[in-house]
XYZ file of C-alpha atoms in Angstrom:
674
model
C -7.443 -0.542 -4.909
C -10.654 0.944 -5.845
C -14.074 2.388 -5.377
C -17.105 3.041 -7.404
C -20.769 3.799 -7.347
C -22.414 1.423 -9.705
C -21.416 -1.141 -12.176
C -22.976 0.106 -15.222
C -22.370 3.810 -14.401
C -18.555 3.671 -14.330
C -17.597 2.366 -17.671
C -15.268 2.235 -20.596
C -15.026 4.174 -23.763
C -16.699 2.932 -26.918
C -14.438 0.685 -29.118
C -14.156 3.438 -31.602
C -13.021 6.017 -28.996
C -10.640 3.359 -27.418
C -9.089 2.632 -30.854
C -8.579 6.383 -31.634
C -6.998 6.989 -28.229
C -4.736 3.960 -28.617
C -3.592 5.169 -31.995
C -2.764 8.593 -30.564
C -0.583 7.335 -27.673
C 1.413 4.497 -29.372
C 4.994 4.945 -30.515
C 6.286 1.626 -31.916
C 10.040 1.522 -31.792
C 12.337 0.347 -34.648
C 13.824 -3.128 -34.607
C 17.282 -1.666 -33.951
C 16.187 -0.311 -30.610
C 15.909 -3.918 -29.305
C 18.682 -6.271 -28.165
C 16.690 -9.380 -28.895
C 13.868 -10.146 -31.461
C 12.629 -13.647 -31.734
C 9.876 -14.526 -34.391
C 7.426 -17.209 -33.723
C 7.621 -18.360 -37.260
C 11.346 -19.154 -36.762
C 10.529 -21.138 -33.734
C 7.908 -23.031 -35.589
C 10.396 -23.943 -38.218
C 12.730 -25.554 -35.752
C 9.981 -27.520 -33.784
C 9.390 -31.153 -34.125
C 6.415 -32.268 -36.095
C 4.712 -33.650 -33.080
C 4.198 -30.071 -31.787
C 2.330 -29.028 -34.924
C -0.661 -27.620 -32.875
C 1.563 -25.720 -30.500
C 3.675 -24.444 -33.418
C 0.690 -23.211 -35.316
C -0.272 -20.994 -32.402
C 3.086 -19.325 -32.352
C 3.309 -18.356 -35.998
C 1.694 -14.977 -35.363
C 3.660 -14.081 -32.201
C 7.062 -12.275 -31.964
C 8.964 -11.169 -28.873
C 11.234 -8.155 -28.329
C 13.609 -7.729 -25.457
C 15.905 -4.903 -24.331
C 18.542 -5.112 -21.691
C 17.708 -2.733 -18.998
C 20.775 -0.878 -17.518
C 20.394 -1.396 -13.846
C 22.206 1.873 -13.054
C 19.777 3.879 -15.189
C 16.742 3.186 -12.978
C 18.057 2.134 -9.638
C 15.436 -0.594 -9.016
C 17.972 -3.414 -8.629
C 21.463 -4.381 -9.605
C 20.648 -7.653 -11.205
C 20.309 -8.425 -14.915
C 16.908 -7.233 -16.323
C 15.036 -7.405 -19.598
C 11.956 -5.542 -20.632
C 10.018 -5.689 -23.842
C 6.881 -6.724 -25.726
C 5.193 -9.934 -26.890
C 3.580 -9.075 -30.241
C 0.648 -10.823 -31.706
C 0.932 -9.506 -35.146
C -2.297 -10.997 -36.476
C -4.419 -9.295 -33.796
C -2.115 -6.231 -33.226
C -1.726 -7.007 -29.467
C 1.373 -5.949 -27.594
C 1.974 -7.272 -24.021
C 4.696 -5.544 -21.864
C 6.867 -7.483 -19.533
C 9.735 -6.711 -17.175
C 12.133 -9.541 -16.060
C 14.421 -9.458 -12.946
C 17.109 -12.115 -12.473
C 17.578 -13.713 -9.023
C 19.858 -11.866 -6.674
C 21.235 -15.295 -5.429
C 22.039 -17.929 -8.101
C 20.032 -17.443 -11.261
C 21.519 -20.584 -12.907
C 19.709 -22.836 -10.244
C 16.991 -20.532 -8.651
C 13.519 -20.945 -9.993
C 11.782 -18.610 -12.250
C 8.421 -17.128 -11.337
C 5.751 -15.449 -13.470
C 3.724 -12.928 -11.267
C 0.194 -11.685 -12.310
C -1.853 -9.058 -10.720
C -5.658 -9.065 -10.903
C -8.358 -6.577 -11.722
C -9.222 -7.665 -14.295
C -7.122 -4.981 -16.008
C -4.623 -4.032 -13.303
C -0.965 -3.900 -14.024
C 1.574 -6.390 -12.559
C 3.757 -3.282 -11.899
C 1.639 -2.974 -8.795
C 2.959 -6.276 -7.613
C 6.520 -5.181 -8.609
C 6.520 -1.902 -6.823
C 4.031 -2.335 -3.981
C 4.169 -5.925 -3.080
C 7.027 -8.399 -3.939
C 9.442 -6.573 -6.431
C 13.090 -5.666 -5.814
C 12.247 -2.062 -4.727
C 9.371 0.298 -3.834
C 8.860 3.809 -5.096
C 7.632 6.165 -2.505
C 5.397 9.212 -3.146
C 8.382 11.497 -3.153
C 9.916 9.198 -5.782
C 12.512 7.843 -3.479
C 13.461 4.272 -4.372
C 13.741 1.968 -1.390
C 15.176 -1.544 -1.642
C 12.742 -4.325 -0.685
C 14.564 -6.802 1.481
C 11.719 -9.197 1.205
C 11.700 -9.332 -2.626
C 10.837 -12.555 -4.228
C 13.899 -12.200 -6.482
C 16.113 -12.762 -3.446
C 15.855 -16.369 -4.414
C 14.030 -16.540 -7.762
C 14.043 -14.803 -11.097
C 10.726 -13.066 -11.572
C 8.767 -11.972 -14.676
C 6.230 -9.234 -14.366
C 3.722 -8.892 -17.182
C 0.979 -6.428 -17.825
C -1.954 -8.553 -19.121
C -4.536 -8.725 -20.566
C -3.689 -6.428 -23.501
C -4.294 -2.706 -22.614
C -3.307 -3.270 -19.148
C -0.477 -1.045 -17.828
C 2.066 -0.540 -20.658
C 0.471 -3.139 -22.866
C -1.725 -2.002 -25.841
C -3.822 -2.829 -28.840
C -5.314 -0.765 -31.634
C -7.834 -3.442 -32.629
C -8.704 -6.400 -30.446
C -9.379 -6.569 -26.822
C -8.893 -9.872 -24.861
C -12.160 -10.604 -23.194
C -11.655 -13.783 -21.254
C -9.070 -15.464 -18.886
C -8.886 -18.447 -21.330
C -8.086 -16.209 -24.219
C -5.469 -14.308 -22.062
C -3.807 -17.724 -21.422
C -2.947 -18.159 -24.980
C -1.057 -14.832 -25.068
C 0.808 -15.806 -21.842
C 1.701 -19.216 -23.296
C 3.190 -17.655 -26.448
C 5.244 -15.184 -24.269
C 6.703 -17.969 -22.079
C 7.527 -20.228 -24.981
C 9.373 -17.499 -26.850
C 11.081 -16.110 -23.696
C 12.522 -19.499 -22.651
C 13.514 -20.088 -26.363
C 15.417 -16.868 -26.605
C 16.867 -17.066 -23.087
C 17.616 -20.901 -22.545
C 19.723 -20.060 -19.502
C 16.452 -19.791 -17.639
C 14.564 -22.666 -19.330
C 15.769 -25.585 -17.369
C 15.084 -24.242 -13.863
C 11.843 -24.922 -12.095
C 9.171 -22.528 -13.249
C 6.143 -21.410 -11.155
C 3.213 -19.143 -11.912
C 1.885 -16.984 -9.038
C -0.787 -14.284 -8.796
C -3.374 -12.781 -6.556
C -7.063 -11.767 -6.685
C -8.481 -11.986 -10.191
C -5.476 -14.090 -10.966
C -7.471 -16.762 -9.401
C -8.889 -16.898 -12.940
C -5.606 -16.171 -14.762
C -3.322 -18.659 -12.966
C -5.529 -21.725 -13.409
C -6.199 -20.814 -17.128
C -2.452 -20.473 -18.098
C -1.555 -23.390 -15.751
C -4.126 -25.647 -17.502
C -2.953 -24.542 -20.939
C 0.703 -25.511 -20.030
C -0.033 -28.950 -18.498
C -2.228 -29.711 -21.514
C 0.685 -29.318 -23.900
C 2.656 -32.576 -23.943
C 5.789 -31.332 -25.523
C 5.948 -27.815 -24.120
C 9.405 -26.290 -23.307
C 7.811 -24.630 -20.286
C 9.099 -26.528 -17.205
C 6.093 -25.700 -14.945
C 6.410 -27.116 -11.488
C 3.516 -25.459 -9.599
C 0.938 -22.713 -9.467
C 0.101 -20.352 -6.589
C -2.969 -18.219 -5.986
C -3.190 -15.751 -3.227
C -6.598 -14.391 -2.065
C -8.017 -15.372 -5.362
C -11.451 -15.518 -6.970
C -11.723 -19.061 -8.395
C -15.121 -20.473 -7.526
C -17.674 -17.703 -7.168
C -20.555 -20.130 -6.295
C -18.745 -21.322 -3.264
C -16.907 -18.182 -2.286
C -19.940 -15.779 -2.357
C -21.449 -17.771 0.518
C -18.629 -16.570 2.808
C -19.119 -12.812 2.543
C -21.664 -12.936 5.274
C -19.577 -14.950 7.708
C -16.495 -12.828 6.986
C -18.303 -9.521 7.393
C -20.286 -10.712 10.398
C -17.420 -11.802 12.666
C -17.018 -15.355 11.888
C -13.530 -14.960 10.160
C -11.466 -14.159 13.129
C -12.095 -10.530 13.417
C -14.847 -8.286 14.706
C -17.994 -7.977 12.760
C -18.262 -5.118 10.360
C -21.902 -5.504 9.335
C -24.929 -4.975 11.595
C -26.962 -7.854 12.697
C -29.835 -6.853 10.370
C -27.431 -6.714 7.419
C -26.136 -10.057 8.320
C -29.587 -11.585 8.413
C -30.484 -9.877 5.038
C -27.337 -11.356 3.412
C -28.216 -14.862 4.768
C -31.752 -14.618 3.271
C -30.386 -13.309 0.009
C -27.768 -16.002 -0.627
C -30.106 -18.517 -2.365
C -31.130 -16.100 -5.188
C -27.414 -15.158 -5.676
C -26.332 -18.804 -5.806
C -29.130 -19.610 -8.207
C -27.947 -16.974 -10.524
C -24.294 -18.046 -10.456
C -25.401 -21.662 -11.032
C -27.207 -20.595 -14.236
C -23.845 -19.092 -15.394
C -21.998 -22.232 -14.409
C -24.418 -24.313 -16.400
C -23.431 -22.616 -19.603
C -25.541 -19.532 -19.417
C -25.198 -16.644 -21.874
C -23.012 -13.663 -21.216
C -26.174 -11.830 -20.131
C -26.934 -14.539 -17.534
C -23.501 -14.317 -16.129
C -23.635 -10.466 -16.090
C -26.909 -10.694 -14.291
C -25.301 -12.972 -11.678
C -22.461 -10.562 -11.241
C -24.848 -7.520 -10.892
C -27.161 -9.250 -8.528
C -24.606 -10.895 -6.215
C -22.468 -7.771 -5.864
C -25.295 -5.680 -5.075
C -26.371 -8.040 -2.421
C -22.899 -8.860 -0.888
C -20.551 -6.034 -1.872
C -22.661 -2.961 -1.580
C -23.897 -3.531 2.047
C -20.254 -3.897 3.169
C -18.883 -1.078 1.128
C -21.582 1.257 2.416
C -20.194 0.977 5.967
C -17.050 2.796 4.839
C -14.967 -0.315 5.715
C -12.170 -1.487 3.557
C -12.964 -4.429 1.258
C -9.521 -5.593 1.239
C -8.893 -5.587 5.045
C -11.623 -5.922 7.730
C -9.400 -4.516 10.427
C -10.141 -0.810 10.987
C -7.709 2.057 10.666
C -5.002 0.283 8.713
C -2.281 2.614 7.552
C -1.984 3.167 3.783
C 0.921 2.382 1.538
C 3.185 5.365 0.471
C 3.422 4.762 -3.258
C 4.554 6.895 -6.161
C 4.619 4.322 -9.002
C 2.194 6.241 -11.191
C 4.476 9.325 -11.190
C 7.637 7.299 -11.527
C 6.457 5.107 -14.343
C 5.254 8.194 -16.223
C 8.717 9.812 -16.167
C 10.036 10.088 -19.718
C 13.416 8.704 -18.751
C 11.673 5.545 -17.339
C 9.583 5.121 -20.349
C 12.743 5.440 -22.593
C 14.819 3.030 -20.475
C 12.165 0.319 -20.547
C 11.381 0.739 -24.253
C 7.727 1.511 -23.466
C 5.599 2.251 -26.618
C 2.661 4.042 -25.006
C 2.787 7.618 -23.727
C 1.665 6.943 -20.142
C 0.929 4.444 -17.440
C -2.204 3.771 -15.499
C -2.456 1.042 -12.840
C -5.883 -0.236 -13.842
C -7.725 -0.067 -17.086
C -11.498 0.220 -16.900
C -11.996 -0.839 -20.542
C -10.306 -4.195 -19.848
C -12.365 -4.577 -16.662
C -15.633 -4.218 -18.408
C -14.691 -6.229 -21.494
C -14.082 -9.117 -19.077
C -17.321 -8.372 -17.229
C -19.386 -8.267 -20.454
C -17.945 -11.551 -21.605
C -19.251 -13.152 -18.445
C -15.705 -14.072 -17.342
C -16.129 -12.971 -13.724
C -18.534 -15.715 -12.809
C -16.872 -18.506 -14.750
C -16.150 -21.832 -12.736
C -12.214 -21.646 -12.994
C -11.954 -24.245 -10.145
C -12.951 -26.920 -12.689
C -9.523 -26.464 -14.278
C -7.717 -27.333 -10.942
C -8.097 -31.169 -11.040
C -6.350 -31.483 -14.294
C -3.529 -29.401 -12.959
C -3.295 -31.209 -9.688
C -2.899 -34.513 -11.695
C 0.350 -33.033 -13.061
C 1.844 -30.483 -10.521
C 1.264 -29.020 -7.095
C -1.142 -26.214 -6.406
C -0.831 -23.802 -3.436
C -3.561 -21.501 -2.344
C -2.782 -18.917 0.301
C -4.972 -16.311 1.926
C -4.423 -13.366 4.176
C -7.098 -13.843 6.727
C -8.183 -10.185 7.151
C -9.221 -9.884 3.552
C -13.008 -9.550 2.947
C -13.371 -9.618 -0.860
C -11.507 -12.907 -1.550
C -11.583 -14.025 2.014
C -9.894 -17.096 3.549
C -13.181 -18.774 4.466
C -14.284 -18.793 0.903
C -10.931 -20.040 -0.393
C -10.815 -22.745 2.106
C -14.393 -23.774 1.217
C -13.818 -24.134 -2.476
C -10.889 -26.328 -2.215
C -12.617 -28.492 0.385
C -15.501 -28.931 -2.004
C -13.379 -29.547 -5.089
C -14.004 -32.939 -6.778
C -10.587 -34.514 -7.446
C -8.704 -37.578 -6.543
C -7.323 -36.052 -3.353
C -10.694 -34.696 -2.084
C -10.806 -37.095 0.850
C -7.168 -36.758 1.793
C -7.117 -32.980 1.793
C -10.421 -32.869 3.841
C -8.897 -35.238 6.461
C -5.583 -33.605 6.555
C -4.404 -32.226 9.909
C -3.827 -28.429 10.139
C -0.175 -27.710 10.791
C 0.874 -24.551 12.624
C 3.521 -22.462 10.893
C 6.019 -20.787 13.162
C 8.837 -18.212 12.577
C 10.750 -18.434 15.864
C 7.997 -18.061 18.501
C 5.613 -16.377 16.037
C 2.592 -18.474 14.867
C 2.171 -16.746 11.557
C -0.147 -19.146 9.753
C -1.797 -22.591 9.430
C -0.935 -25.019 6.629
C -3.275 -27.794 5.251
C -1.502 -30.227 2.739
C -2.334 -33.446 1.100
C -1.294 -34.993 -2.084
C -0.526 -32.152 -4.491
C -2.544 -29.524 -2.833
C -1.672 -27.081 0.031
C -3.576 -24.216 1.604
C -1.994 -21.566 3.912
C -3.999 -19.248 6.024
C -1.820 -16.281 6.763
C -2.534 -14.381 9.930
C -2.776 -10.543 10.224
C -2.625 -9.994 6.453
C -5.235 -8.560 4.128
C -5.857 -8.890 0.464
C -2.292 -7.926 -0.575
C -0.293 -10.657 1.372
C 3.242 -9.773 -0.004
C 2.679 -6.244 1.321
C 1.096 -6.938 4.642
C 3.263 -10.044 5.320
C 6.342 -9.615 3.113
C 6.513 -13.014 1.501
C 9.844 -13.899 -0.132
C 10.531 -16.851 -2.269
C 13.102 -19.399 -1.247
C 11.938 -22.463 -3.035
C 9.075 -24.917 -3.481
C 9.986 -27.834 -1.203
C 8.956 -31.452 -1.520
C 8.672 -32.265 2.174
C 9.336 -35.769 3.338
C 6.452 -37.737 4.659
C 3.381 -39.458 3.308
C 0.942 -37.225 1.658
C 3.092 -34.085 2.100
C 4.271 -32.826 -1.217
C 4.005 -29.101 -1.172
C 4.669 -26.038 0.943
C 6.373 -22.738 0.659
C 9.447 -21.662 2.506
C 9.646 -17.975 3.340
C 12.715 -15.909 2.797
C 14.900 -16.283 5.897
C 12.388 -18.721 7.219
C 9.529 -16.400 8.160
C 6.492 -14.378 7.393
C 6.833 -11.361 9.579
C 4.291 -8.831 10.543
C 5.076 -5.680 8.753
C 3.407 -2.327 9.208
C 2.457 -0.499 6.109
C 3.897 2.862 5.478
C 2.385 6.350 5.707
C -0.719 7.757 4.027
C -0.847 7.395 0.209
C -0.022 10.218 -2.148
C -3.687 10.524 -3.195
C -4.799 11.517 0.401
C -2.471 14.404 1.187
C -5.074 17.018 2.060
C -5.449 16.259 5.759
C -8.552 14.889 7.333
C -11.006 17.544 6.230
C -11.645 16.344 2.690
C -11.361 12.689 3.642
C -14.013 13.077 6.467
C -16.334 14.903 4.124
C -15.880 12.265 1.517
C -16.364 9.373 3.862
C -19.721 10.785 4.755
C -20.752 11.216 1.147
C -19.634 7.729 0.249
C -21.592 6.224 3.119
C -24.687 8.144 1.948
C -24.065 6.846 -1.536
C -23.841 3.254 -0.247
C -27.058 3.628 1.695
C -28.806 5.002 -1.331
C -27.889 1.856 -3.350
C -28.807 -0.317 -0.539
C -32.178 1.248 -0.342
C -32.841 1.801 -4.076
C -35.159 -1.290 -4.398
C -37.386 0.041 -1.716
C -37.685 3.548 -3.079
C -40.953 3.378 -4.923
C -41.219 6.913 -6.078
C -38.829 8.498 -8.504
C -38.874 11.648 -6.535
C -37.398 9.930 -3.511
C -34.383 8.882 -5.566
C -34.147 12.395 -7.002
C -34.209 14.059 -3.564
C -31.454 11.955 -2.236
C -29.441 12.291 -5.396
C -29.702 15.984 -5.189
C -28.376 16.008 -1.683
C -25.381 13.880 -2.695
C -24.591 15.874 -5.778
C -24.804 19.219 -3.921
C -22.276 17.965 -1.345
C -19.932 16.669 -3.944
C -19.962 20.030 -5.821
C -19.340 21.756 -2.454
C -16.375 19.598 -1.752
C -15.119 20.048 -5.324
C -15.334 23.874 -5.055
C -13.398 23.818 -1.846
C -10.786 21.476 -3.378
C -10.278 23.822 -6.173
C -9.411 26.581 -3.852
C -6.612 24.664 -2.171
C -3.368 23.024 -2.905
C -3.517 19.357 -2.452
C 0.206 18.247 -2.960
C 2.308 16.770 -5.523
C 2.293 13.246 -7.136
C 0.084 12.794 -10.102
C -2.157 15.549 -8.876
C -5.250 13.509 -9.084
C -7.120 15.848 -6.750
C -5.607 18.992 -8.301
C -7.568 18.866 -11.549
C -10.151 21.602 -11.500
C -13.636 20.812 -12.531
C -14.867 24.331 -13.165
C -12.992 25.061 -16.347
C -15.847 25.400 -18.899
C -13.487 25.086 -21.823
C -13.191 21.373 -20.956
C -16.954 20.870 -21.160
C -17.870 22.257 -24.561
C -19.351 19.777 -26.865
C -21.169 20.136 -30.172
C -24.389 20.856 -28.317
C -23.132 23.521 -25.957
C -21.440 23.614 -22.604
C -22.370 20.958 -19.993
C -23.387 22.415 -16.663
C -24.365 21.119 -13.282
C -28.044 21.172 -14.483
C -27.170 18.401 -16.992
C -26.284 16.086 -14.057
C -29.134 16.975 -11.906
C -31.720 14.486 -10.761
C -34.462 16.665 -12.122
C -33.021 16.402 -15.662
C -32.332 12.619 -15.314
C -35.469 11.421 -13.460
C -36.238 7.766 -13.895
C -39.730 8.662 -15.295
C -38.105 10.740 -17.935
C -35.559 8.241 -19.359
C -34.896 8.774 -23.051
C -32.066 6.947 -24.724
C -31.411 9.794 -27.196
C -31.164 12.346 -24.384
C -28.670 10.161 -22.520
C -26.644 9.603 -25.615
C -26.530 13.336 -26.302
C -25.165 14.087 -22.761
C -22.775 11.273 -22.844
C -21.303 12.437 -26.262
C -20.791 15.826 -24.920
C -18.914 14.500 -22.052
C -16.216 12.584 -24.113
C -13.869 15.651 -24.564
C -14.184 16.319 -20.907
C -13.180 12.908 -19.972
C -10.259 12.962 -22.313
C -8.864 16.167 -20.815
C -9.928 15.688 -17.130
C -9.085 12.086 -16.924
C -7.671 12.326 -13.467
C -10.566 14.302 -11.993
C -12.121 12.615 -9.075
C -15.461 14.199 -9.302
C -16.362 13.895 -12.928
C -17.860 10.475 -12.942
C -20.057 10.581 -9.802
C -21.856 13.636 -11.240
C -23.016 11.557 -14.236
C -22.874 8.008 -12.986
C -25.177 8.505 -9.913
C -28.218 9.714 -11.890
C -27.723 7.284 -14.757
C -26.971 4.411 -12.498
C -29.753 4.934 -10.010
C -32.280 5.613 -12.736
C -31.577 2.609 -14.805
C -31.341 0.430 -11.690
C -34.848 1.787 -10.788
C -36.077 1.133 -14.342
C -34.753 -2.357 -14.290
C -36.313 -3.097 -10.864
C -39.622 -1.903 -12.138
C -39.609 -3.928 -15.458
C -37.074 -6.653 -14.595
C -36.173 -7.006 -18.249
C -33.048 -8.040 -20.095
C -33.764 -5.149 -22.415
C -32.990 -2.722 -19.657
C -29.835 -4.640 -18.880
C -28.719 -4.193 -22.477
C -29.456 -0.509 -22.173
C -27.193 -0.305 -19.109
C -24.525 -1.973 -21.158
C -24.794 0.439 -23.975
C -24.653 3.434 -21.794
C -21.586 1.927 -20.084
C -19.804 1.408 -23.340
C -20.427 5.079 -24.352
C -18.762 6.494 -21.305
C -15.136 7.522 -21.022
C -13.303 5.093 -18.838
C -10.310 6.883 -17.575
C -12.069 9.043 -15.018
C -13.378 5.985 -13.255
C -9.804 4.955 -12.748
C -9.184 8.230 -10.978
C -11.931 7.629 -8.670
C -10.711 4.025 -7.950
C -7.164 4.966 -7.271
C -7.848 8.270 -5.431
C -10.362 6.879 -3.019
C -8.399 3.788 -2.349
C -8.870 3.690 1.461
C -12.384 4.656 1.559
C -14.269 1.711 0.403
C -12.464 0.717 -2.713
C -14.808 -1.079 -5.028
C -15.378 -0.439 -8.654
C -18.062 -1.167 -11.081
C -20.456 -2.703 -8.438
C -17.673 -4.934 -7.359
C -14.081 -4.460 -6.568
C -11.162 -4.666 -8.854
C -9.460 -7.716 -7.395
């Protein structure tokens, strides 16, 4: 759901700035506001001695829950709870929203749903994919007939901390394994407080970067012998789980070998093929226990080689099919309504779908390139695993997902590689192919992109144990089918007609070409000249944008950039000259000068957080300049300099770019939010 120009140019606020911002936007509610409060210490006191280790982990956690009046919000008529898991020791507070099954909650399974990012709210899944209703851009609420809670109770949680309505004033979560501990505490306290849901089958599902999250929490649960969590399976949709294997399938998917027409030119395909060994070598170093810097290097290198060339074509990273309609969504506006915040007991003053600070904390910890597939064999020894993939996705494509499970070293390796592919039909429609053996199943879902529950509305009926040798897992679809579903109209953030969009596409293509060519630009003035052209065009579009009305919604494109009062820092007003290639030439790089300019920008970012054009003005010169410098010197010192600059920037504006330009290439930070 995203776009960006360069990994180290679009970045999060410094930890001090983030902490100050968090303090200013938090309003913790008194205990009497909540209908349920359960303290981890009370649970520990009642636990058996055999669970001392598990108990000790719960001591610092509490959970609060509020019964949501279904009539107050109109999302569904079923019983609902919202609230927070509190890690008191680390001042972390994770928001969740629970919906009971529409069918028979006493027997229907319970599902935990996780969106990816890292740093993207599971409210996206709730309102744009599989939840009980969708909120359109005009704030109309439309019932989702394919909701997963037709036949399951579903928990949506904003995690890691600082995602969505979750927050912290102190400690970020920086890895998938660390996030799993918070999730484990939430589930333990939830099922303790609400035992009416604790005996049903429980499943964990997620998509995209949840290819990290789901195995992490699944492994944590199956490793606890006396847990009260009745986990029966995990599901990962279009996930990133084994980067070493999956990155090898960007070229085939982009070059016409995934079942759709090629997006990339023959030359680009050949270049990708020749670049694969150096990418895989860098990932292998990370897999072999490399430092954070080693893993960051792998991320930066591989995404420059395999994401940038694709994105520079203007094609959608999340769907290789051209001209796909966009989803009409108003969840930002709706979730920021005061009455919604009050009804849900939210303790922060606003909602954003994705948090760049979280994204970069995970990136800087090296989490992106971690070998999460190594957790799967232990999980398969206890419970089934389902991997499904929409076959039109590029970024976590079905070819790569199929490849990693075929390469997985586990007891069922031979069986799953020799299993016959079974065609899945709904009536006369062949909607997918199933491969299943022992405790593992893989479904290739036809005519669906990255967001399968949106493209092919996937409802939950149950996890079946099929009769027959070696067949233990599949997924039955609500009413027996996955149907082709057209997406809705244009999104709220592109309501200005084709004029701005066409201009922006041209600019984005030029940006992509610049980054694809940056290694071959030997002279700083070549970079400067091309940057100047891009910046001039961005300012021209911005000036035209300011002169026109661009619709309602969150007014992402309605924020003016020309208000000098926003741009006044201690060292005077910031002007276009401060962003010019001439003032930021690679041969004039000085850390103190950059820090001065960045410090001036902080007030601007805080006020103009939804402005689309703010970050490109600064990120292009810095990103290109530092990339050029690193290419010249190839030093880890320069990489650290990139990270320092990234951490000094305000993070909110980069979210505005990612969300506003969703249909125009959608990748952020040198790689997509997935």
